[in-house]
Amino acid sequence: MKRDAHYYAILAFCQACGFKKEAAYQVAYASQFVDDAKVNHIVLKENTHLEHDRIDNKPSFFNMATCHSYFRIKTFNYEAMINNTTAFHFVPGCKGENFSRKLRCAKESPVILDLLQEVLQKDDLIKLGIVLHVYADSYSHQGFSGILSKVNDIKECKVKTKGLPVFFDRVIQLLKRLDRNRYEAFFDSAVPAYGHGQALDYPDCPYLTWSYQYDYSDEFRGSYKRVEINNPKRYKQAFTKIQKHLKAYLENHPQYRDTEIGFQDFDILMDALVAKTTDGSRERNWRKLLMAQGLFGIGDLDWITYDDTRWLREAFANFEAKKFHERKVEEVELADGFANSHWYRFYLAVKWYKSRFFQYCTKYQLVIPR
C-alpha cells in the first residue's frame, strides 16, 4: 500500500474509532514512516547513556532501517531483503514445501497475527503503527516474496479496470505495443523477480482489478495458473479488520480514547480508501474528508499533512535533508529532549519488531539465515 493508505487512512480510522488526535497521529506517522526510514547507520558525535550500538568502537544507532531504495546496488543485498523488505513489507505466510514458498507473503499470516496480538497489549502507539503497516501490506502484497525469488517471476500481468488515471493508461498503451515474447523478455531482463516488481505498481493501487500467471508447482516446474486480484476487495477487507483492531486497542488502553467522538459512517472512509484516482488526488481527498467530517480542524494542518522528515528534524540538532538521505550518517548531534523524541521511540520499536519477527518465524518452522 501507499501513503494514502498507510498514513491518511490509518489517521482517519484511528480518529473515527475514537483515538485522541495526538495518539492517532503517532500511530499513523509510525505506520507510514516504515516506508520512509531508510537510514540504517547513524554515527553519534558524542557518547550517550541511551540504548545504542557500538560500531567500529563508535556510538551508533544501527540496523533500524525498515525500507531501502530497491534499485540502488548498495542496498540490493540479502541483509536488506530480509531485515527490511521481508520483515516489514512481505511478511511470510510460512506455508509451502520449501524455503522459497514459505517466504511468500500471505494475508494474516501466523507471524503477523502473533505480532499484532502482542502489540495490542502494549502501551506503545508507535509499535502499533509499525505492526499495522505490516498487517496492511500482508493484504496488498500477498502472493509475493520479500527476496529475489522465482516466486516473484510472474507472466502475463494484465489490468482489467477501465477508465484508469493517466499514468496507467500510458503504461498499458506502451505494453500493448509489445508482443508477448517481447513483453516477457522485457520483464525478465529489466525487472528482477523481487517483491512485486514484475507486477509494477498494481498491488499498491487500491482501485485496481488485475491478473497474472504464476508457477504454483512446488519445484517451479513451469505449471502456471492465472489469479485475478480485486484490490478494492482486499483493501476493504484489510481496513475492516484494522478498524476492529483499533477498537480493541482502545479497550485495552482507554487513556487514548476521546469520549466525544461518535463517528459512525465508515462507508465514507472505505470509499475514500479505494477511490479511482491518482495517488496525489487520494491524499488531497483524505485531507478534505478529515476536515469535512470534523475529525480534524483548521488548527490540525500539521497532523493531516505528512512530512517524512518531521521526526528526524525533531530528533537531531544538525539535521540536513541531503545528509540524512544517505544510508549512513556521521557526526550526528542529538537534539534536546531526544530521549522522548518520536524518532528514538521508533528506533526502539524497530529493534523490538525485528527481534520478535525472527522469533515468530522460527516458531512457525521458518528459520531465516542472518
JSON list of N, CA, C and O in Angstrom, two decimals, residues 5-43:
[
{"chain": "A", "resi": 5, "resn": "ALA", "atom": "N", "xyz": [-2.93, 5.18, 2.09]},
{"chain": "A", "resi": 5, "resn": "ALA", "atom": "CA", "xyz": [-3.48, 4.17, 2.99]},
{"chain": "A", "resi": 5, "resn": "ALA", "atom": "C", "xyz": [-2.72, 4.14, 4.31]},
{"chain": "A", "resi": 5, "resn": "ALA", "atom": "O", "xyz": [-3.32, 4.20, 5.39]},
{"chain": "A", "resi": 6, "resn": "HIS", "atom": "N", "xyz": [-1.38, 4.04, 4.23]},
{"chain": "A", "resi": 6, "resn": "HIS", "atom": "CA", "xyz": [-0.58, 3.86, 5.45]},
{"chain": "A", "resi": 6, "resn": "HIS", "atom": "C", "xyz": [-0.63, 5.06, 6.38]},
{"chain": "A", "resi": 6, "resn": "HIS", "atom": "O", "xyz": [-0.53, 4.89, 7.61]},
{"chain": "A", "resi": 7, "resn": "TYR", "atom": "N", "xyz": [-0.76, 6.26, 5.83]},
{"chain": "A", "resi": 7, "resn": "TYR", "atom": "CA", "xyz": [-0.84, 7.43, 6.72]},
{"chain": "A", "resi": 7, "resn": "TYR", "atom": "C", "xyz": [-2.27, 7.96, 6.83]},
{"chain": "A", "resi": 7, "resn": "TYR", "atom": "O", "xyz": [-2.87, 7.95, 7.90]},
{"chain": "A", "resi": 8, "resn": "TYR", "atom": "N", "xyz": [-2.82, 8.39, 5.71]},
{"chain": "A", "resi": 8, "resn": "TYR", "atom": "CA", "xyz": [-4.09, 9.11, 5.78]},
{"chain": "A", "resi": 8, "resn": "TYR", "atom": "C", "xyz": [-5.26, 8.22, 6.18]},
{"chain": "A", "resi": 8, "resn": "TYR", "atom": "O", "xyz": [-6.10, 8.61, 7.00]},
{"chain": "A", "resi": 9, "resn": "ALA", "atom": "N", "xyz": [-5.33, 7.03, 5.62]},
{"chain": "A", "resi": 9, "resn": "ALA", "atom": "CA", "xyz": [-6.42, 6.14, 6.01]},
{"chain": "A", "resi": 9, "resn": "ALA", "atom": "C", "xyz": [-6.28, 5.69, 7.46]},
{"chain": "A", "resi": 9, "resn": "ALA", "atom": "O", "xyz": [-7.26, 5.64, 8.21]},
{"chain": "A", "resi": 10, "resn": "ILE", "atom": "N", "xyz": [-5.04, 5.37, 7.88]},
{"chain": "A", "resi": 10, "resn": "ILE", "atom": "CA", "xyz": [-4.84, 4.98, 9.27]},
{"chain": "A", "resi": 10, "resn": "ILE", "atom": "C", "xyz": [-5.19, 6.13, 10.21]},
{"chain": "A", "resi": 10, "resn": "ILE", "atom": "O", "xyz": [-5.84, 5.95, 11.25]},
{"chain": "A", "resi": 11, "resn": "LEU", "atom": "N", "xyz": [-4.78, 7.36, 9.85]},
{"chain": "A", "resi": 11, "resn": "LEU", "atom": "CA", "xyz": [-5.12, 8.54, 10.64]},
{"chain": "A", "resi": 11, "resn": "LEU", "atom": "C", "xyz": [-6.63, 8.69, 10.77]},
{"chain": "A", "resi": 11, "resn": "LEU", "atom": "O", "xyz": [-7.17, 8.92, 11.87]},
{"chain": "A", "resi": 12, "resn": "ALA", "atom": "N", "xyz": [-7.33, 8.55, 9.65]},
{"chain": "A", "resi": 12, "resn": "ALA", "atom": "CA", "xyz": [-8.79, 8.70, 9.65]},
{"chain": "A", "resi": 12, "resn": "ALA", "atom": "C", "xyz": [-9.46, 7.61, 10.46]},
{"chain": "A", "resi": 12, "resn": "ALA", "atom": "O", "xyz": [-10.38, 7.88, 11.26]},
{"chain": "A", "resi": 13, "resn": "PHE", "atom": "N", "xyz": [-9.04, 6.37, 10.28]},
{"chain": "A", "resi": 13, "resn": "PHE", "atom": "CA", "xyz": [-9.67, 5.26, 11.00]},
{"chain": "A", "resi": 13, "resn": "PHE", "atom": "C", "xyz": [-9.38, 5.34, 12.50]},
{"chain": "A", "resi": 13, "resn": "PHE", "atom": "O", "xyz": [-10.24, 5.00, 13.32]},
{"chain": "A", "resi": 14, "resn": "CYS", "atom": "N", "xyz": [-8.17, 5.77, 12.86]},
{"chain": "A", "resi": 14, "resn": "CYS", "atom": "CA", "xyz": [-7.87, 5.94, 14.29]},
{"chain": "A", "resi": 14, "resn": "CYS", "atom": "C", "xyz": [-8.82, 6.96, 14.91]},
{"chain": "A", "resi": 14, "resn": "CYS", "atom": "O", "xyz": [-9.43, 6.71, 15.96]},
{"chain": "A", "resi": 15, "resn": "GLN", "atom": "N", "xyz": [-8.94, 8.12, 14.27]},
{"chain": "A", "resi": 15, "resn": "GLN", "atom": "CA", "xyz": [-9.83, 9.15, 14.79]},
{"chain": "A", "resi": 15, "resn": "GLN", "atom": "C", "xyz": [-11.28, 8.68, 14.82]},
{"chain": "A", "resi": 15, "resn": "GLN", "atom": "O", "xyz": [-11.99, 8.88, 15.80]},
{"chain": "A", "resi": 16, "resn": "ALA", "atom": "N", "xyz": [-11.71, 8.05, 13.74]},
{"chain": "A", "resi": 16, "resn": "ALA", "atom": "CA", "xyz": [-13.10, 7.59, 13.66]},
{"chain": "A", "resi": 16, "resn": "ALA", "atom": "C", "xyz": [-13.41, 6.54, 14.72]},
{"chain": "A", "resi": 16, "resn": "ALA", "atom": "O", "xyz": [-14.54, 6.46, 15.20]},
{"chain": "A", "resi": 17, "resn": "CYS", "atom": "N", "xyz": [-12.42, 5.75, 15.07]},
{"chain": "A", "resi": 17, "resn": "CYS", "atom": "CA", "xyz": [-12.62, 4.71, 16.11]},
{"chain": "A", "resi": 17, "resn": "CYS", "atom": "C", "xyz": [-12.58, 5.29, 17.51]},
{"chain": "A", "resi": 17, "resn": "CYS", "atom": "O", "xyz": [-12.94, 4.60, 18.47]},
{"chain": "A", "resi": 18, "resn": "GLY", "atom": "N", "xyz": [-12.14, 6.55, 17.64]},
{"chain": "A", "resi": 18, "resn": "GLY", "atom": "CA", "xyz": [-12.19, 7.19, 18.95]},
{"chain": "A", "resi": 18, "resn": "GLY", "atom": "C", "xyz": [-10.85, 7.55, 19.56]},
{"chain": "A", "resi": 18, "resn": "GLY", "atom": "O", "xyz": [-10.80, 7.94, 20.73]},
{"chain": "A", "resi": 19, "resn": "PHE", "atom": "N", "xyz": [-9.76, 7.47, 18.79]},
{"chain": "A", "resi": 19, "resn": "PHE", "atom": "CA", "xyz": [-8.46, 7.87, 19.30]},
{"chain": "A", "resi": 19, "resn": "PHE", "atom": "C", "xyz": [-8.39, 9.39, 19.46]},
{"chain": "A", "resi": 19, "resn": "PHE", "atom": "O", "xyz": [-8.96, 10.13, 18.65]},
{"chain": "A", "resi": 20, "resn": "LYS", "atom": "N", "xyz": [-7.68, 9.86, 20.46]},
{"chain": "A", "resi": 20, "resn": "LYS", "atom": "CA", "xyz": [-7.35, 11.27, 20.56]},
{"chain": "A", "resi": 20, "resn": "LYS", "atom": "C", "xyz": [-6.48, 11.65, 19.37]},
{"chain": "A", "resi": 20, "resn": "LYS", "atom": "O", "xyz": [-5.77, 10.82, 18.81]},
{"chain": "A", "resi": 21, "resn": "LYS", "atom": "N", "xyz": [-6.50, 12.92, 19.00]},
{"chain": "A", "resi": 21, "resn": "LYS", "atom": "CA", "xyz": [-5.79, 13.36, 17.80]},
{"chain": "A", "resi": 21, "resn": "LYS", "atom": "C", "xyz": [-4.29, 13.07, 17.87]},
{"chain": "A", "resi": 21, "resn": "LYS", "atom": "O", "xyz": [-3.70, 12.57, 16.90]},
{"chain": "A", "resi": 22, "resn": "GLU", "atom": "N", "xyz": [-3.65, 13.39, 18.97]},
{"chain": "A", "resi": 22, "resn": "GLU", "atom": "CA", "xyz": [-2.21, 13.17, 19.10]},
{"chain": "A", "resi": 22, "resn": "GLU", "atom": "C", "xyz": [-1.88, 11.69, 19.00]},
{"chain": "A", "resi": 22, "resn": "GLU", "atom": "O", "xyz": [-0.90, 11.29, 18.37]},
{"chain": "A", "resi": 23, "resn": "ALA", "atom": "N", "xyz": [-2.70, 10.84, 19.61]},
{"chain": "A", "resi": 23, "resn": "ALA", "atom": "CA", "xyz": [-2.49, 9.40, 19.54]},
{"chain": "A", "resi": 23, "resn": "ALA", "atom": "C", "xyz": [-2.68, 8.89, 18.12]},
{"chain": "A", "resi": 23, "resn": "ALA", "atom": "O", "xyz": [-1.89, 8.06, 17.63]},
{"chain": "A", "resi": 24, "resn": "ALA", "atom": "N", "xyz": [-3.72, 9.37, 17.45]},
{"chain": "A", "resi": 24, "resn": "ALA", "atom": "CA", "xyz": [-3.97, 8.96, 16.06]},
{"chain": "A", "resi": 24, "resn": "ALA", "atom": "C", "xyz": [-2.79, 9.34, 15.18]},
{"chain": "A", "resi": 24, "resn": "ALA", "atom": "O", "xyz": [-2.37, 8.57, 14.31]},
{"chain": "A", "resi": 25, "resn": "TYR", "atom": "N", "xyz": [-2.26, 10.53, 15.39]},
{"chain": "A", "resi": 25, "resn": "TYR", "atom": "CA", "xyz": [-1.11, 11.00, 14.62]},
{"chain": "A", "resi": 25, "resn": "TYR", "atom": "C", "xyz": [0.10, 10.09, 14.82]},
{"chain": "A", "resi": 25, "resn": "TYR", "atom": "O", "xyz": [0.78, 9.73, 13.85]},
{"chain": "A", "resi": 26, "resn": "GLN", "atom": "N", "xyz": [0.40, 9.73, 16.06]},
{"chain": "A", "resi": 26, "resn": "GLN", "atom": "CA", "xyz": [1.56, 8.88, 16.31]},
{"chain": "A", "resi": 26, "resn": "GLN", "atom": "C", "xyz": [1.42, 7.52, 15.63]},
{"chain": "A", "resi": 26, "resn": "GLN", "atom": "O", "xyz": [2.39, 7.01, 15.04]},
{"chain": "A", "resi": 27, "resn": "VAL", "atom": "N", "xyz": [0.25, 6.92, 15.71]},
{"chain": "A", "resi": 27, "resn": "VAL", "atom": "CA", "xyz": [0.02, 5.62, 15.07]},
{"chain": "A", "resi": 27, "resn": "VAL", "atom": "C", "xyz": [0.18, 5.75, 13.56]},
{"chain": "A", "resi": 27, "resn": "VAL", "atom": "O", "xyz": [0.88, 4.95, 12.92]},
{"chain": "A", "resi": 28, "resn": "ALA", "atom": "N", "xyz": [-0.43, 6.77, 12.97]},
{"chain": "A", "resi": 28, "resn": "ALA", "atom": "CA", "xyz": [-0.40, 6.94, 11.51]},
{"chain": "A", "resi": 28, "resn": "ALA", "atom": "C", "xyz": [1.01, 7.27, 11.02]},
{"chain": "A", "resi": 28, "resn": "ALA", "atom": "O", "xyz": [1.45, 6.74, 10.00]},
{"chain": "A", "resi": 29, "resn": "TYR", "atom": "N", "xyz": [1.71, 8.15, 11.74]},
{"chain": "A", "resi": 29, "resn": "TYR", "atom": "CA", "xyz": [3.05, 8.52, 11.29]},
{"chain": "A", "resi": 29, "resn": "TYR", "atom": "C", "xyz": [3.98, 7.32, 11.35]},
{"chain": "A", "resi": 29, "resn": "TYR", "atom": "O", "xyz": [4.77, 7.08, 10.42]},
{"chain": "A", "resi": 30, "resn": "ALA", "atom": "N", "xyz": [3.91, 6.56, 12.43]},
{"chain": "A", "resi": 30, "resn": "ALA", "atom": "CA", "xyz": [4.76, 5.36, 12.55]},
{"chain": "A", "resi": 30, "resn": "ALA", "atom": "C", "xyz": [4.44, 4.38, 11.43]},
{"chain": "A", "resi": 30, "resn": "ALA", "atom": "O", "xyz": [5.34, 3.74, 10.86]},
{"chain": "A", "resi": 31, "resn": "SER", "atom": "N", "xyz": [3.16, 4.25, 11.10]},
{"chain": "A", "resi": 31, "resn": "SER", "atom": "CA", "xyz": [2.75, 3.36, 10.02]},
{"chain": "A", "resi": 31, "resn": "SER", "atom": "C", "xyz": [3.40, 3.76, 8.71]},
{"chain": "A", "resi": 31, "resn": "SER", "atom": "O", "xyz": [4.00, 2.93, 8.02]},
{"chain": "A", "resi": 32, "resn": "GLN", "atom": "N", "xyz": [3.29, 5.03, 8.33]},
{"chain": "A", "resi": 32, "resn": "GLN", "atom": "CA", "xyz": [3.86, 5.48, 7.06]},
{"chain": "A", "resi": 32, "resn": "GLN", "atom": "C", "xyz": [5.38, 5.54, 7.11]},
{"chain": "A", "resi": 32, "resn": "GLN", "atom": "O", "xyz": [6.05, 5.25, 6.10]},
{"chain": "A", "resi": 33, "resn": "PHE", "atom": "N", "xyz": [5.96, 5.88, 8.25]},
{"chain": "A", "resi": 33, "resn": "PHE", "atom": "CA", "xyz": [7.41, 6.05, 8.32]},
{"chain": "A", "resi": 33, "resn": "PHE", "atom": "C", "xyz": [8.14, 4.73, 8.05]},
{"chain": "A", "resi": 33, "resn": "PHE", "atom": "O", "xyz": [9.31, 4.74, 7.68]},
{"chain": "A", "resi": 34, "resn": "VAL", "atom": "N", "xyz": [7.46, 3.62, 8.18]},
{"chain": "A", "resi": 34, "resn": "VAL", "atom": "CA", "xyz": [8.04, 2.33, 7.80]},
{"chain": "A", "resi": 34, "resn": "VAL", "atom": "C", "xyz": [8.49, 2.36, 6.33]},
{"chain": "A", "resi": 34, "resn": "VAL", "atom": "O", "xyz": [9.48, 1.74, 5.96]},
{"chain": "A", "resi": 35, "resn": "ASP", "atom": "N", "xyz": [7.79, 3.11, 5.49]},
{"chain": "A", "resi": 35, "resn": "ASP", "atom": "CA", "xyz": [8.16, 3.23, 4.08]},
{"chain": "A", "resi": 35, "resn": "ASP", "atom": "C", "xyz": [9.21, 4.31, 3.83]},
{"chain": "A", "resi": 35, "resn": "ASP", "atom": "O", "xyz": [9.67, 4.47, 2.69]},
{"chain": "A", "resi": 36, "resn": "ASP", "atom": "N", "xyz": [9.58, 5.06, 4.86]},
{"chain": "A", "resi": 36, "resn": "ASP", "atom": "CA", "xyz": [10.49, 6.19, 4.67]},
{"chain": "A", "resi": 36, "resn": "ASP", "atom": "C", "xyz": [11.76, 6.11, 5.50]},
{"chain": "A", "resi": 36, "resn": "ASP", "atom": "O", "xyz": [12.68, 6.92, 5.29]},
{"chain": "A", "resi": 37, "resn": "ALA", "atom": "N", "xyz": [11.85, 5.19, 6.43]},
{"chain": "A", "resi": 37, "resn": "ALA", "atom": "CA", "xyz": [13.00, 5.09, 7.34]},
{"chain": "A", "resi": 37, "resn": "ALA", "atom": "C", "xyz": [14.13, 4.32, 6.65]},
{"chain": "A", "resi": 37, "resn": "ALA", "atom": "O", "xyz": [14.32, 3.13, 6.87]},
{"chain": "A", "resi": 38, "resn": "LYS", "atom": "N", "xyz": [14.90, 5.03, 5.82]},
{"chain": "A", "resi": 38, "resn": "LYS", "atom": "CA", "xyz": [15.95, 4.39, 5.03]},
{"chain": "A", "resi": 38, "resn": "LYS", "atom": "C", "xyz": [17.33, 4.48, 5.66]},
{"chain": "A", "resi": 38, "resn": "LYS", "atom": "O", "xyz": [18.24, 3.74, 5.27]},
{"chain": "A", "resi": 39, "resn": "VAL", "atom": "N", "xyz": [17.53, 5.39, 6.60]},
{"chain": "A", "resi": 39, "resn": "VAL", "atom": "CA", "xyz": [18.83, 5.49, 7.27]},
{"chain": "A", "resi": 39, "resn": "VAL", "atom": "C", "xyz": [19.03, 4.24, 8.12]},
{"chain": "A", "resi": 39, "resn": "VAL", "atom": "O", "xyz": [18.17, 3.87, 8.91]},
{"chain": "A", "resi": 40, "resn": "ASN", "atom": "N", "xyz": [20.19, 3.59, 7.95]},
{"chain": "A", "resi": 40, "resn": "ASN", "atom": "CA", "xyz": [20.43, 2.34, 8.67]},
{"chain": "A", "resi": 40, "resn": "ASN", "atom": "C", "xyz": [21.59, 2.42, 9.66]},
{"chain": "A", "resi": 40, "resn": "ASN", "atom": "O", "xyz": [21.77, 1.52, 10.47]},
{"chain": "A", "resi": 41, "resn": "HIS", "atom": "N", "xyz": [22.37, 3.49, 9.58]},
{"chain": "A", "resi": 41, "resn": "HIS", "atom": "CA", "xyz": [23.54, 3.61, 10.47]},
{"chain": "A", "resi": 41, "resn": "HIS", "atom": "C", "xyz": [23.78, 5.09, 10.76]},
{"chain": "A", "resi": 41, "resn": "HIS", "atom": "O", "xyz": [24.12, 5.86, 9.87]},
{"chain": "A", "resi": 42, "resn": "ILE", "atom": "N", "xyz": [23.56, 5.47, 12.01]},
{"chain": "A", "resi": 42, "resn": "ILE", "atom": "CA", "xyz": [23.83, 6.83, 12.46]},
{"chain": "A", "resi": 42, "resn": "ILE", "atom": "C", "xyz": [24.98, 6.79, 13.45]},
{"chain": "A", "resi": 42, "resn": "ILE", "atom": "O", "xyz": [24.91, 6.11, 14.48]},
{"chain": "A", "resi": 43, "resn": "VAL", "atom": "N", "xyz": [26.05, 7.50, 13.12]},
{"chain": "A", "resi": 43, "resn": "VAL", "atom": "CA", "xyz": [27.22, 7.58, 13.99]},
{"chain": "A", "resi": 43, "resn": "VAL", "atom": "C", "xyz": [27.12, 8.86, 14.81]},
{"chain": "A", "resi": 43, "resn": "VAL", "atom": "O", "xyz": [27.04, 9.96, 14.25]}
]
